[in-house]
């Protein structure tokens, strides 16, 4: 059974950046194939990975609603949906990507969602590593898969307000009753040493600090040039600290 690593945290805290850095690490280490799941409707994981996508799980579901009365002879609704799921999977060497897209509007999508959920659960099981980039509280993802999360990484910026928001997001996620093995905190754009006030707040909230990521000028440059973060050089400070974090995560088993 593979390892599912998921990000949570409010917008702009570095979830997509960390997802891409983790995927870069896993690829370099040959820990493949990796499934990347983009479950943030306002995300840009696709760009960070330098992949091209034309369809999401949302569009597959819409296609189903347009076609369901008119399926090719001999094809069941279930087979059709399974085929659609495989159609939207973007494949590249050692790395596949699934984009969830926008959540559905009003209407009854239960039948399609149940089938898609079952197939997504099966798909996830095929990969030794699954990296999920989520919107703040993971609501979208929790409706799409029953699969548990092994390592949930809460992202925060370097502020007390940011860290307290993690406390609130953690409560929201607990209400979803997702099964989560371990939870960690990662502070992005952090200075070298943390202020004792900040460290105390982490302790008060009972969060486990996995590590911090420094402000990285190479990331900023790649972002400006529209270059994928998978191509970041080994000397990028963020790449180096994420390697350390991943080694700790992998040791946790
Ligand atoms: N450590 C870092 N150094 C430099 N830029 C960063 C760093 N972390 C994130 N960024 C930049 O900050 C912005 C927000 O990060 P992003 O990963 O997209 O956040 P989220 O996915 O949580 O909304 C992006 O433009 C990203 O390039
Ligand atoms: Mg994002």
PDB file of C-alpha atoms and ligand atoms in Angstrom:
ATOM      1  CA  UNK A   1       0.000   0.000   0.000  1.00  0.00           C
ATOM      2  CA  UNK A   2       1.337   3.392  -0.988  1.00  0.00           C
ATOM      3  CA  UNK A   3       1.873   6.520   0.977  1.00  0.00           C
ATOM      4  CA  UNK A   4      -0.585   9.382   0.631  1.00  0.00           C
ATOM      5  CA  UNK A   5       0.831  12.828   1.440  1.00  0.00           C
ATOM      6  CA  UNK A   6      -1.701  15.675   1.470  1.00  0.00           C
ATOM      7  CA  UNK A   7      -1.419  19.454   1.909  1.00  0.00           C
ATOM      8  CA  UNK A   8      -3.843  21.664   3.807  1.00  0.00           C
ATOM      9  CA  UNK A   9      -3.703  25.365   4.639  1.00  0.00           C
ATOM     10  CA  UNK A  10      -5.175  28.631   3.466  1.00  0.00           C
ATOM     11  CA  UNK A  11      -4.439  30.175   0.068  1.00  0.00           C
ATOM     12  CA  UNK A  12      -0.949  31.497  -0.505  1.00  0.00           C
ATOM     13  CA  UNK A  13       0.731  29.495   2.272  1.00  0.00           C
ATOM     14  CA  UNK A  14       2.789  27.385  -0.132  1.00  0.00           C
ATOM     15  CA  UNK A  15       0.710  24.209  -0.642  1.00  0.00           C
ATOM     16  CA  UNK A  16       1.272  24.021  -4.380  1.00  0.00           C
ATOM     17  CA  UNK A  17       4.952  24.902  -4.020  1.00  0.00           C
ATOM     18  CA  UNK A  18       5.493  22.205  -1.396  1.00  0.00           C
ATOM     19  CA  UNK A  19       3.532  19.652  -3.460  1.00  0.00           C
ATOM     20  CA  UNK A  20       5.813  20.318  -6.424  1.00  0.00           C
ATOM     21  CA  UNK A  21       8.939  20.164  -4.238  1.00  0.00           C
ATOM     22  CA  UNK A  22       7.848  16.826  -2.759  1.00  0.00           C
ATOM     23  CA  UNK A  23       7.149  15.421  -6.225  1.00  0.00           C
ATOM     24  CA  UNK A  24      10.526  16.672  -7.425  1.00  0.00           C
ATOM     25  CA  UNK A  25      12.197  14.900  -4.490  1.00  0.00           C
ATOM     26  CA  UNK A  26      10.356  11.604  -5.060  1.00  0.00           C
ATOM     27  CA  UNK A  27      11.180  11.620  -8.770  1.00  0.00           C
ATOM     28  CA  UNK A  28      14.874  12.335  -8.171  1.00  0.00           C
ATOM     29  CA  UNK A  29      15.013   9.527  -5.627  1.00  0.00           C
ATOM     30  CA  UNK A  30      13.387   7.180  -8.147  1.00  0.00           C
ATOM     31  CA  UNK A  31      10.406   6.623  -5.821  1.00  0.00           C
ATOM     32  CA  UNK A  32       8.037   6.270  -8.761  1.00  0.00           C
ATOM     33  CA  UNK A  33       5.443   6.232 -10.159  1.00  0.00           C
ATOM     34  CA  UNK A  34       3.873   9.161  -8.353  1.00  0.00           C
ATOM     35  CA  UNK A  35       0.248  10.211  -8.594  1.00  0.00           C
ATOM     36  CA  UNK A  36      -0.255  13.965  -8.192  1.00  0.00           C
ATOM     37  CA  UNK A  37      -3.803  15.008  -7.339  1.00  0.00           C
ATOM     38  CA  UNK A  38      -4.802  18.604  -7.837  1.00  0.00           C
ATOM     39  CA  UNK A  39      -7.818  19.065  -5.576  1.00  0.00           C
ATOM     40  CA  UNK A  40      -7.695  22.852  -5.354  1.00  0.00           C
ATOM     41  CA  UNK A  41     -10.088  24.403  -7.880  1.00  0.00           C
ATOM     42  CA  UNK A  42      -8.043  27.611  -7.860  1.00  0.00           C
ATOM     43  CA  UNK A  43      -4.718  25.863  -8.064  1.00  0.00           C
ATOM     44  CA  UNK A  44      -1.861  25.849 -10.473  1.00  0.00           C
ATOM     45  CA  UNK A  45      -0.173  22.574  -9.632  1.00  0.00           C
ATOM     46  CA  UNK A  46      -0.337  21.755 -13.328  1.00  0.00           C
ATOM     47  CA  UNK A  47       1.919  24.718 -14.136  1.00  0.00           C
ATOM     48  CA  UNK A  48       4.250  23.980 -11.234  1.00  0.00           C
ATOM     49  CA  UNK A  49       4.709  20.496 -12.682  1.00  0.00           C
ATOM     50  CA  UNK A  50       5.006  21.719 -16.267  1.00  0.00           C
ATOM     51  CA  UNK A  51       2.235  19.413 -17.493  1.00  0.00           C
ATOM     52  CA  UNK A  52      -0.668  20.064 -19.840  1.00  0.00           C
ATOM     53  CA  UNK A  53      -4.238  19.230 -18.903  1.00  0.00           C
ATOM     54  CA  UNK A  54      -7.431  19.649 -20.801  1.00  0.00           C
ATOM     55  CA  UNK A  55      -9.958  17.798 -18.660  1.00  0.00           C
ATOM     56  CA  UNK A  56     -10.758  17.407 -15.008  1.00  0.00           C
ATOM     57  CA  UNK A  57     -12.823  14.983 -13.005  1.00  0.00           C
ATOM     58  CA  UNK A  58     -15.532  17.666 -13.036  1.00  0.00           C
ATOM     59  CA  UNK A  59     -15.652  17.658 -16.843  1.00  0.00           C
ATOM     60  CA  UNK A  60     -15.709  13.837 -16.902  1.00  0.00           C
ATOM     61  CA  UNK A  61     -18.788  13.970 -14.691  1.00  0.00           C
ATOM     62  CA  UNK A  62     -20.399  16.565 -16.963  1.00  0.00           C
ATOM     63  CA  UNK A  63     -19.631  14.448 -20.063  1.00  0.00           C
ATOM     64  CA  UNK A  64     -21.360  11.573 -18.306  1.00  0.00           C
ATOM     65  CA  UNK A  65     -24.491  13.634 -17.726  1.00  0.00           C
ATOM     66  CA  UNK A  66     -24.619  14.653 -21.360  1.00  0.00           C
ATOM     67  CA  UNK A  67     -24.059  11.133 -22.688  1.00  0.00           C
ATOM     68  CA  UNK A  68     -25.660   8.813 -20.161  1.00  0.00           C
ATOM     69  CA  UNK A  69     -28.890   8.292 -22.126  1.00  0.00           C
ATOM     70  CA  UNK A  70     -26.883   7.633 -25.241  1.00  0.00           C
ATOM     71  CA  UNK A  71     -24.012   5.328 -24.346  1.00  0.00           C
ATOM     72  CA  UNK A  72     -22.323   3.169 -26.998  1.00  0.00           C
ATOM     73  CA  UNK A  73     -24.072  -0.213 -27.280  1.00  0.00           C
ATOM     74  CA  UNK A  74     -22.961  -2.720 -24.669  1.00  0.00           C
ATOM     75  CA  UNK A  75     -21.301  -0.086 -22.491  1.00  0.00           C
ATOM     76  CA  UNK A  76     -22.506   0.261 -18.923  1.00  0.00           C
ATOM     77  CA  UNK A  77     -22.587   3.597 -17.126  1.00  0.00           C
ATOM     78  CA  UNK A  78     -19.933   2.299 -14.783  1.00  0.00           C
ATOM     79  CA  UNK A  79     -17.559   1.295 -17.611  1.00  0.00           C
ATOM     80  CA  UNK A  80     -18.134   4.664 -19.256  1.00  0.00           C
ATOM     81  CA  UNK A  81     -17.216   6.569 -16.092  1.00  0.00           C
ATOM     82  CA  UNK A  82     -14.168   4.385 -15.522  1.00  0.00           C
ATOM     83  CA  UNK A  83     -13.052   5.059 -19.090  1.00  0.00           C
ATOM     84  CA  UNK A  84     -13.534   8.804 -18.543  1.00  0.00           C
ATOM     85  CA  UNK A  85     -11.442   8.712 -15.373  1.00  0.00           C
ATOM     86  CA  UNK A  86      -8.571   7.097 -17.275  1.00  0.00           C
ATOM     87  CA  UNK A  87      -9.001   9.576 -20.118  1.00  0.00           C
ATOM     88  CA  UNK A  88      -8.417  12.560 -17.829  1.00  0.00           C
ATOM     89  CA  UNK A  89      -5.357  11.049 -16.145  1.00  0.00           C
ATOM     90  CA  UNK A  90      -2.338  12.931 -17.499  1.00  0.00           C
ATOM     91  CA  UNK A  91       0.563  10.543 -17.867  1.00  0.00           C
ATOM     92  CA  UNK A  92       4.235  11.489 -17.981  1.00  0.00           C
ATOM     93  CA  UNK A  93       7.333   9.407 -17.164  1.00  0.00           C
ATOM     94  CA  UNK A  94       7.114   8.424 -13.493  1.00  0.00           C
ATOM     95  CA  UNK A  95       4.390  10.987 -12.779  1.00  0.00           C
ATOM     96  CA  UNK A  96       0.664  10.947 -13.428  1.00  0.00           C
ATOM     97  CA  UNK A  97      -1.679  13.798 -12.624  1.00  0.00           C
ATOM     98  CA  UNK A  98      -5.364  13.939 -11.887  1.00  0.00           C
ATOM     99  CA  UNK A  99      -7.145  17.292 -11.759  1.00  0.00           C
ATOM    100  CA  UNK A 100     -10.355  17.380  -9.747  1.00  0.00           C
ATOM    101  CA  UNK A 101     -11.697  20.612 -11.229  1.00  0.00           C
ATOM    102  CA  UNK A 102     -14.593  22.579  -9.862  1.00  0.00           C
ATOM    103  CA  UNK A 103     -17.025  20.927  -7.492  1.00  0.00           C
ATOM    104  CA  UNK A 104     -20.404  20.180  -9.065  1.00  0.00           C
ATOM    105  CA  UNK A 105     -23.276  22.634  -8.954  1.00  0.00           C
ATOM    106  CA  UNK A 106     -26.701  21.833  -7.535  1.00  0.00           C
ATOM    107  CA  UNK A 107     -28.250  18.605  -8.755  1.00  0.00           C
ATOM    108  CA  UNK A 108     -27.998  14.927  -7.986  1.00  0.00           C
ATOM    109  CA  UNK A 109     -24.617  13.613  -8.882  1.00  0.00           C
ATOM    110  CA  UNK A 110     -24.572  10.839  -6.299  1.00  0.00           C
ATOM    111  CA  UNK A 111     -24.539   7.963  -8.761  1.00  0.00           C
ATOM    112  CA  UNK A 112     -21.601   9.308 -10.789  1.00  0.00           C
ATOM    113  CA  UNK A 113     -19.774  10.435  -7.667  1.00  0.00           C
ATOM    114  CA  UNK A 114     -20.085   7.039  -5.999  1.00  0.00           C
ATOM    115  CA  UNK A 115     -18.647   5.263  -9.008  1.00  0.00           C
ATOM    116  CA  UNK A 116     -15.888   7.820  -9.472  1.00  0.00           C
ATOM    117  CA  UNK A 117     -15.018   7.580  -5.792  1.00  0.00           C
ATOM    118  CA  UNK A 118     -14.667   3.814  -5.989  1.00  0.00           C
ATOM    119  CA  UNK A 119     -12.434   4.014  -9.053  1.00  0.00           C
ATOM    120  CA  UNK A 120     -10.361   6.812  -7.606  1.00  0.00           C
ATOM    121  CA  UNK A 121      -9.785   4.735  -4.467  1.00  0.00           C
ATOM    122  CA  UNK A 122      -8.586   1.868  -6.679  1.00  0.00           C
ATOM    123  CA  UNK A 123      -6.405   4.164  -8.775  1.00  0.00           C
ATOM    124  CA  UNK A 124      -4.658   5.612  -5.710  1.00  0.00           C
ATOM    125  CA  UNK A 125      -3.686   2.114  -4.620  1.00  0.00           C
ATOM    126  CA  UNK A 126      -1.568   1.648  -7.764  1.00  0.00           C
ATOM    127  CA  UNK A 127       1.056   4.191  -6.776  1.00  0.00           C
ATOM    128  CA  UNK A 128       3.771   3.953  -4.123  1.00  0.00           C
ATOM    129  CA  UNK A 129       3.365   7.715  -3.535  1.00  0.00           C
ATOM    130  CA  UNK A 130       0.361   9.992  -3.925  1.00  0.00           C
ATOM    131  CA  UNK A 131       0.763  13.746  -3.412  1.00  0.00           C
ATOM    132  CA  UNK A 132      -2.422  15.781  -2.988  1.00  0.00           C
ATOM    133  CA  UNK A 133      -2.581  19.538  -3.299  1.00  0.00           C
ATOM    134  CA  UNK A 134      -5.795  20.671  -1.631  1.00  0.00           C
ATOM    135  CA  UNK A 135      -7.860  23.742  -1.044  1.00  0.00           C
ATOM    136  CA  UNK A 136      -7.761  25.046   2.548  1.00  0.00           C
ATOM    137  CA  UNK A 137      -9.783  22.440   4.399  1.00  0.00           C
ATOM    138  CA  UNK A 138      -9.812  19.457   2.019  1.00  0.00           C
ATOM    139  CA  UNK A 139     -13.644  19.350   1.727  1.00  0.00           C
ATOM    140  CA  UNK A 140     -13.446  18.805  -2.029  1.00  0.00           C
ATOM    141  CA  UNK A 141     -11.075  15.870  -1.694  1.00  0.00           C
ATOM    142  CA  UNK A 142     -12.944  14.209   1.139  1.00  0.00           C
ATOM    143  CA  UNK A 143     -15.998  13.882  -1.102  1.00  0.00           C
ATOM    144  CA  UNK A 144     -13.987  12.290  -3.885  1.00  0.00           C
ATOM    145  CA  UNK A 145     -12.173   9.491  -2.114  1.00  0.00           C
ATOM    146  CA  UNK A 146     -12.556   7.400   0.997  1.00  0.00           C
ATOM    147  CA  UNK A 147      -8.835   6.775   0.915  1.00  0.00           C
ATOM    148  CA  UNK A 148      -7.089   7.851   4.101  1.00  0.00           C
ATOM    149  CA  UNK A 149      -4.129  10.182   4.313  1.00  0.00           C
ATOM    150  CA  UNK A 150      -0.819   8.979   5.761  1.00  0.00           C
ATOM    151  CA  UNK A 151       0.883  12.330   6.170  1.00  0.00           C
ATOM    152  CA  UNK A 152      -1.159  15.500   6.361  1.00  0.00           C
ATOM    153  CA  UNK A 153       0.987  18.614   6.048  1.00  0.00           C
ATOM    154  CA  UNK A 154      -0.473  21.882   7.339  1.00  0.00           C
ATOM    155  CA  UNK A 155       1.116  24.888   5.693  1.00  0.00           C
ATOM    156  CA  UNK A 156       1.446  28.226   7.436  1.00  0.00           C
ATOM    157  CA  UNK A 157       3.188  31.477   6.782  1.00  0.00           C
ATOM    158  CA  UNK A 158       5.441  32.918   9.469  1.00  0.00           C
ATOM    159  CA  UNK A 159       2.820  34.765  11.515  1.00  0.00           C
ATOM    160  CA  UNK A 160       0.791  34.092  14.647  1.00  0.00           C
ATOM    161  CA  UNK A 161      -2.358  34.699  12.657  1.00  0.00           C
ATOM    162  CA  UNK A 162      -1.242  32.095  10.147  1.00  0.00           C
ATOM    163  CA  UNK A 163      -0.491  29.509  12.774  1.00  0.00           C
ATOM    164  CA  UNK A 164      -3.855  30.076  14.485  1.00  0.00           C
ATOM    165  CA  UNK A 165      -5.572  29.584  11.139  1.00  0.00           C
ATOM    166  CA  UNK A 166      -3.922  26.155  10.976  1.00  0.00           C
ATOM    167  CA  UNK A 167      -5.617  25.404  14.307  1.00  0.00           C
ATOM    168  CA  UNK A 168      -9.005  26.264  12.769  1.00  0.00           C
ATOM    169  CA  UNK A 169      -8.380  24.322   9.558  1.00  0.00           C
ATOM    170  CA  UNK A 170      -7.372  21.309  11.634  1.00  0.00           C
ATOM    171  CA  UNK A 171     -10.777  21.442  13.358  1.00  0.00           C
ATOM    172  CA  UNK A 172     -12.562  21.601   9.994  1.00  0.00           C
ATOM    173  CA  UNK A 173     -10.633  18.575   8.771  1.00  0.00           C
ATOM    174  CA  UNK A 174     -11.393  16.665  11.960  1.00  0.00           C
ATOM    175  CA  UNK A 175     -15.095  17.203  11.263  1.00  0.00           C
ATOM    176  CA  UNK A 176     -14.672  15.482   7.890  1.00  0.00           C
ATOM    177  CA  UNK A 177     -13.690  12.286   9.723  1.00  0.00           C
ATOM    178  CA  UNK A 178     -10.979  11.515   7.204  1.00  0.00           C
ATOM    179  CA  UNK A 179      -8.580   8.905   8.425  1.00  0.00           C
ATOM    180  CA  UNK A 180      -5.202  10.606   8.922  1.00  0.00           C
ATOM    181  CA  UNK A 181      -2.160   8.792  10.284  1.00  0.00           C
ATOM    182  CA  UNK A 182       0.103  11.723  11.056  1.00  0.00           C
ATOM    183  CA  UNK A 183      -0.237  15.484  11.014  1.00  0.00           C
ATOM    184  CA  UNK A 184       2.637  17.914  10.717  1.00  0.00           C
ATOM    185  CA  UNK A 185       3.193  21.603  10.388  1.00  0.00           C
ATOM    186  CA  UNK A 186       5.416  23.170   7.729  1.00  0.00           C
ATOM    187  CA  UNK A 187       6.137  26.885   7.932  1.00  0.00           C
ATOM    188  CA  UNK A 188       6.895  28.445   4.564  1.00  0.00           C
ATOM    189  CA  UNK A 189       8.969  31.596   4.057  1.00  0.00           C
ATOM    190  CA  UNK A 190      10.334  31.277   7.573  1.00  0.00           C
ATOM    191  CA  UNK A 191      13.559  32.833   8.869  1.00  0.00           C
ATOM    192  CA  UNK A 192      16.413  30.655  10.056  1.00  0.00           C
ATOM    193  CA  UNK A 193      15.514  30.669  13.726  1.00  0.00           C
ATOM    194  CA  UNK A 194      11.882  30.888  14.817  1.00  0.00           C
ATOM    195  CA  UNK A 195      10.837  33.552  17.323  1.00  0.00           C
ATOM    196  CA  UNK A 196      10.153  31.944  20.738  1.00  0.00           C
ATOM    197  CA  UNK A 197       6.638  33.465  20.697  1.00  0.00           C
ATOM    198  CA  UNK A 198       5.945  31.680  17.420  1.00  0.00           C
ATOM    199  CA  UNK A 199       7.403  28.402  18.698  1.00  0.00           C
ATOM    200  CA  UNK A 200       5.286  28.647  21.848  1.00  0.00           C
ATOM    201  CA  UNK A 201       2.133  29.105  19.767  1.00  0.00           C
ATOM    202  CA  UNK A 202       3.020  25.956  17.800  1.00  0.00           C
ATOM    203  CA  UNK A 203       3.352  24.104  21.104  1.00  0.00           C
ATOM    204  CA  UNK A 204       0.127  25.540  22.522  1.00  0.00           C
ATOM    205  CA  UNK A 205      -1.756  24.282  19.496  1.00  0.00           C
ATOM    206  CA  UNK A 206      -0.133  20.870  19.844  1.00  0.00           C
ATOM    207  CA  UNK A 207       1.292  20.929  16.338  1.00  0.00           C
ATOM    208  CA  UNK A 208       4.304  18.861  15.262  1.00  0.00           C
ATOM    209  CA  UNK A 209       6.764  20.985  13.352  1.00  0.00           C
ATOM    210  CA  UNK A 210       8.172  18.941  10.474  1.00  0.00           C
ATOM    211  CA  UNK A 211      10.303  21.775   9.167  1.00  0.00           C
ATOM    212  CA  UNK A 212      10.523  25.254   7.748  1.00  0.00           C
ATOM    213  CA  UNK A 213      11.139  26.464   4.199  1.00  0.00           C
ATOM    214  CA  UNK A 214      13.128  29.664   3.666  1.00  0.00           C
ATOM    215  CA  UNK A 215      12.183  32.400   1.225  1.00  0.00           C
ATOM    216  CA  UNK A 216      13.839  31.124  -1.935  1.00  0.00           C
ATOM    217  CA  UNK A 217      14.895  33.573  -4.647  1.00  0.00           C
ATOM    218  CA  UNK A 218      15.202  30.733  -7.180  1.00  0.00           C
ATOM    219  CA  UNK A 219      11.512  29.834  -6.678  1.00  0.00           C
ATOM    220  CA  UNK A 220      10.560  33.479  -7.191  1.00  0.00           C
ATOM    221  CA  UNK A 221      12.626  33.576 -10.385  1.00  0.00           C
ATOM    222  CA  UNK A 222      11.052  30.354 -11.724  1.00  0.00           C
ATOM    223  CA  UNK A 223       7.591  31.684 -10.942  1.00  0.00           C
ATOM    224  CA  UNK A 224       8.296  34.895 -12.899  1.00  0.00           C
ATOM    225  CA  UNK A 225       9.653  32.992 -15.868  1.00  0.00           C
ATOM    226  CA  UNK A 226       6.818  30.450 -15.771  1.00  0.00           C
ATOM    227  CA  UNK A 227       9.301  27.595 -15.385  1.00  0.00           C
ATOM    228  CA  UNK A 228       8.113  24.381 -13.719  1.00  0.00           C
ATOM    229  CA  UNK A 229       9.310  23.884 -10.145  1.00  0.00           C
ATOM    230  CA  UNK A 230      10.177  20.281 -11.027  1.00  0.00           C
ATOM    231  CA  UNK A 231      13.179  21.744 -12.861  1.00  0.00           C
ATOM    232  CA  UNK A 232      14.536  23.615  -9.806  1.00  0.00           C
ATOM    233  CA  UNK A 233      18.280  23.099  -9.348  1.00  0.00           C
ATOM    234  CA  UNK A 234      19.723  21.097  -6.439  1.00  0.00           C
ATOM    235  CA  UNK A 235      21.195  24.265  -4.918  1.00  0.00           C
ATOM    236  CA  UNK A 236      17.751  25.783  -4.332  1.00  0.00           C
ATOM    237  CA  UNK A 237      17.494  26.220  -0.521  1.00  0.00           C
ATOM    238  CA  UNK A 238      13.845  25.094  -0.549  1.00  0.00           C
ATOM    239  CA  UNK A 239      14.750  21.929  -2.479  1.00  0.00           C
ATOM    240  CA  UNK A 240      17.355  21.125   0.173  1.00  0.00           C
ATOM    241  CA  UNK A 241      15.106  21.551   3.204  1.00  0.00           C
ATOM    242  CA  UNK A 242      12.292  19.579   1.587  1.00  0.00           C
ATOM    243  CA  UNK A 243      14.728  16.696   1.008  1.00  0.00           C
ATOM    244  CA  UNK A 244      15.382  16.674   4.771  1.00  0.00           C
ATOM    245  CA  UNK A 245      11.636  16.721   5.542  1.00  0.00           C
ATOM    246  CA  UNK A 246      10.957  13.871   3.145  1.00  0.00           C
ATOM    247  CA  UNK A 247      13.729  11.775   4.632  1.00  0.00           C
ATOM    248  CA  UNK A 248      12.093  12.206   8.039  1.00  0.00           C
ATOM    249  CA  UNK A 249       8.664  11.315   6.615  1.00  0.00           C
ATOM    250  CA  UNK A 250       9.957   8.221   4.853  1.00  0.00           C
ATOM    251  CA  UNK A 251      11.681   7.055   8.053  1.00  0.00           C
ATOM    252  CA  UNK A 252       8.365   7.351   9.910  1.00  0.00           C
ATOM    253  CA  UNK A 253       7.267   4.399   7.755  1.00  0.00           C
TER     254      UNK A 253
HETATM  255  N1  LIG B   1       9.693  29.500  -0.061  1.00  0.00           N
HETATM  256  C1  LIG B   1       9.279  30.307  -1.039  1.00  0.00           C
HETATM  257  N2  LIG B   1      10.153  31.180  -1.615  1.00  0.00           N
HETATM  258  C2  LIG B   1       9.733  32.008  -2.604  1.00  0.00           C
HETATM  259  N3  LIG B   1       8.485  32.041  -3.088  1.00  0.00           N
HETATM  260  C3  LIG B   1       7.571  31.218  -2.538  1.00  0.00           C
HETATM  261  C4  LIG B   1       7.923  30.298  -1.503  1.00  0.00           C
HETATM  262  N4  LIG B   1       6.810  29.594  -1.170  1.00  0.00           N
HETATM  263  C5  LIG B   1       5.817  30.036  -1.964  1.00  0.00           C
HETATM  264  N5  LIG B   1       6.257  31.008  -2.797  1.00  0.00           N
HETATM  265  C6  LIG B   1       5.445  31.753  -3.774  1.00  0.00           C
HETATM  266  O1  LIG B   1       4.290  32.226  -3.092  1.00  0.00           O
HETATM  267  C7  LIG B   1       3.121  32.129  -3.887  1.00  0.00           C
HETATM  268  C8  LIG B   1       2.074  31.280  -3.167  1.00  0.00           C
HETATM  269  O2  LIG B   1       2.536  29.954  -3.044  1.00  0.00           O
HETATM  270  P1  LIG B   1       1.616  28.702  -3.431  1.00  0.00           P
HETATM  271  O3  LIG B   1       2.456  27.492  -3.290  1.00  0.00           O
HETATM  272  O4  LIG B   1       0.972  28.922  -4.769  1.00  0.00           O
HETATM  273  O5  LIG B   1       0.521  28.761  -2.279  1.00  0.00           O
HETATM  274  P2  LIG B   1      -0.883  27.978  -2.167  1.00  0.00           P
HETATM  275  O6  LIG B   1      -0.822  26.798  -3.097  1.00  0.00           O
HETATM  276  O7  LIG B   1      -0.977  27.574  -0.726  1.00  0.00           O
HETATM  277  O8  LIG B   1      -1.939  28.969  -2.526  1.00  0.00           O
HETATM  278  C9  LIG B   1       3.582  31.543  -5.210  1.00  0.00           C
HETATM  279  O9  LIG B   1       3.759  32.590  -6.111  1.00  0.00           O
HETATM  280  C10 LIG B   1       4.910  30.876  -4.885  1.00  0.00           C
HETATM  281  O10 LIG B   1       5.779  30.884  -6.004  1.00  0.00           O
HETATM  282 MG1  LIG B   2      -2.172  26.278  -4.617  1.00  0.00          MG
END
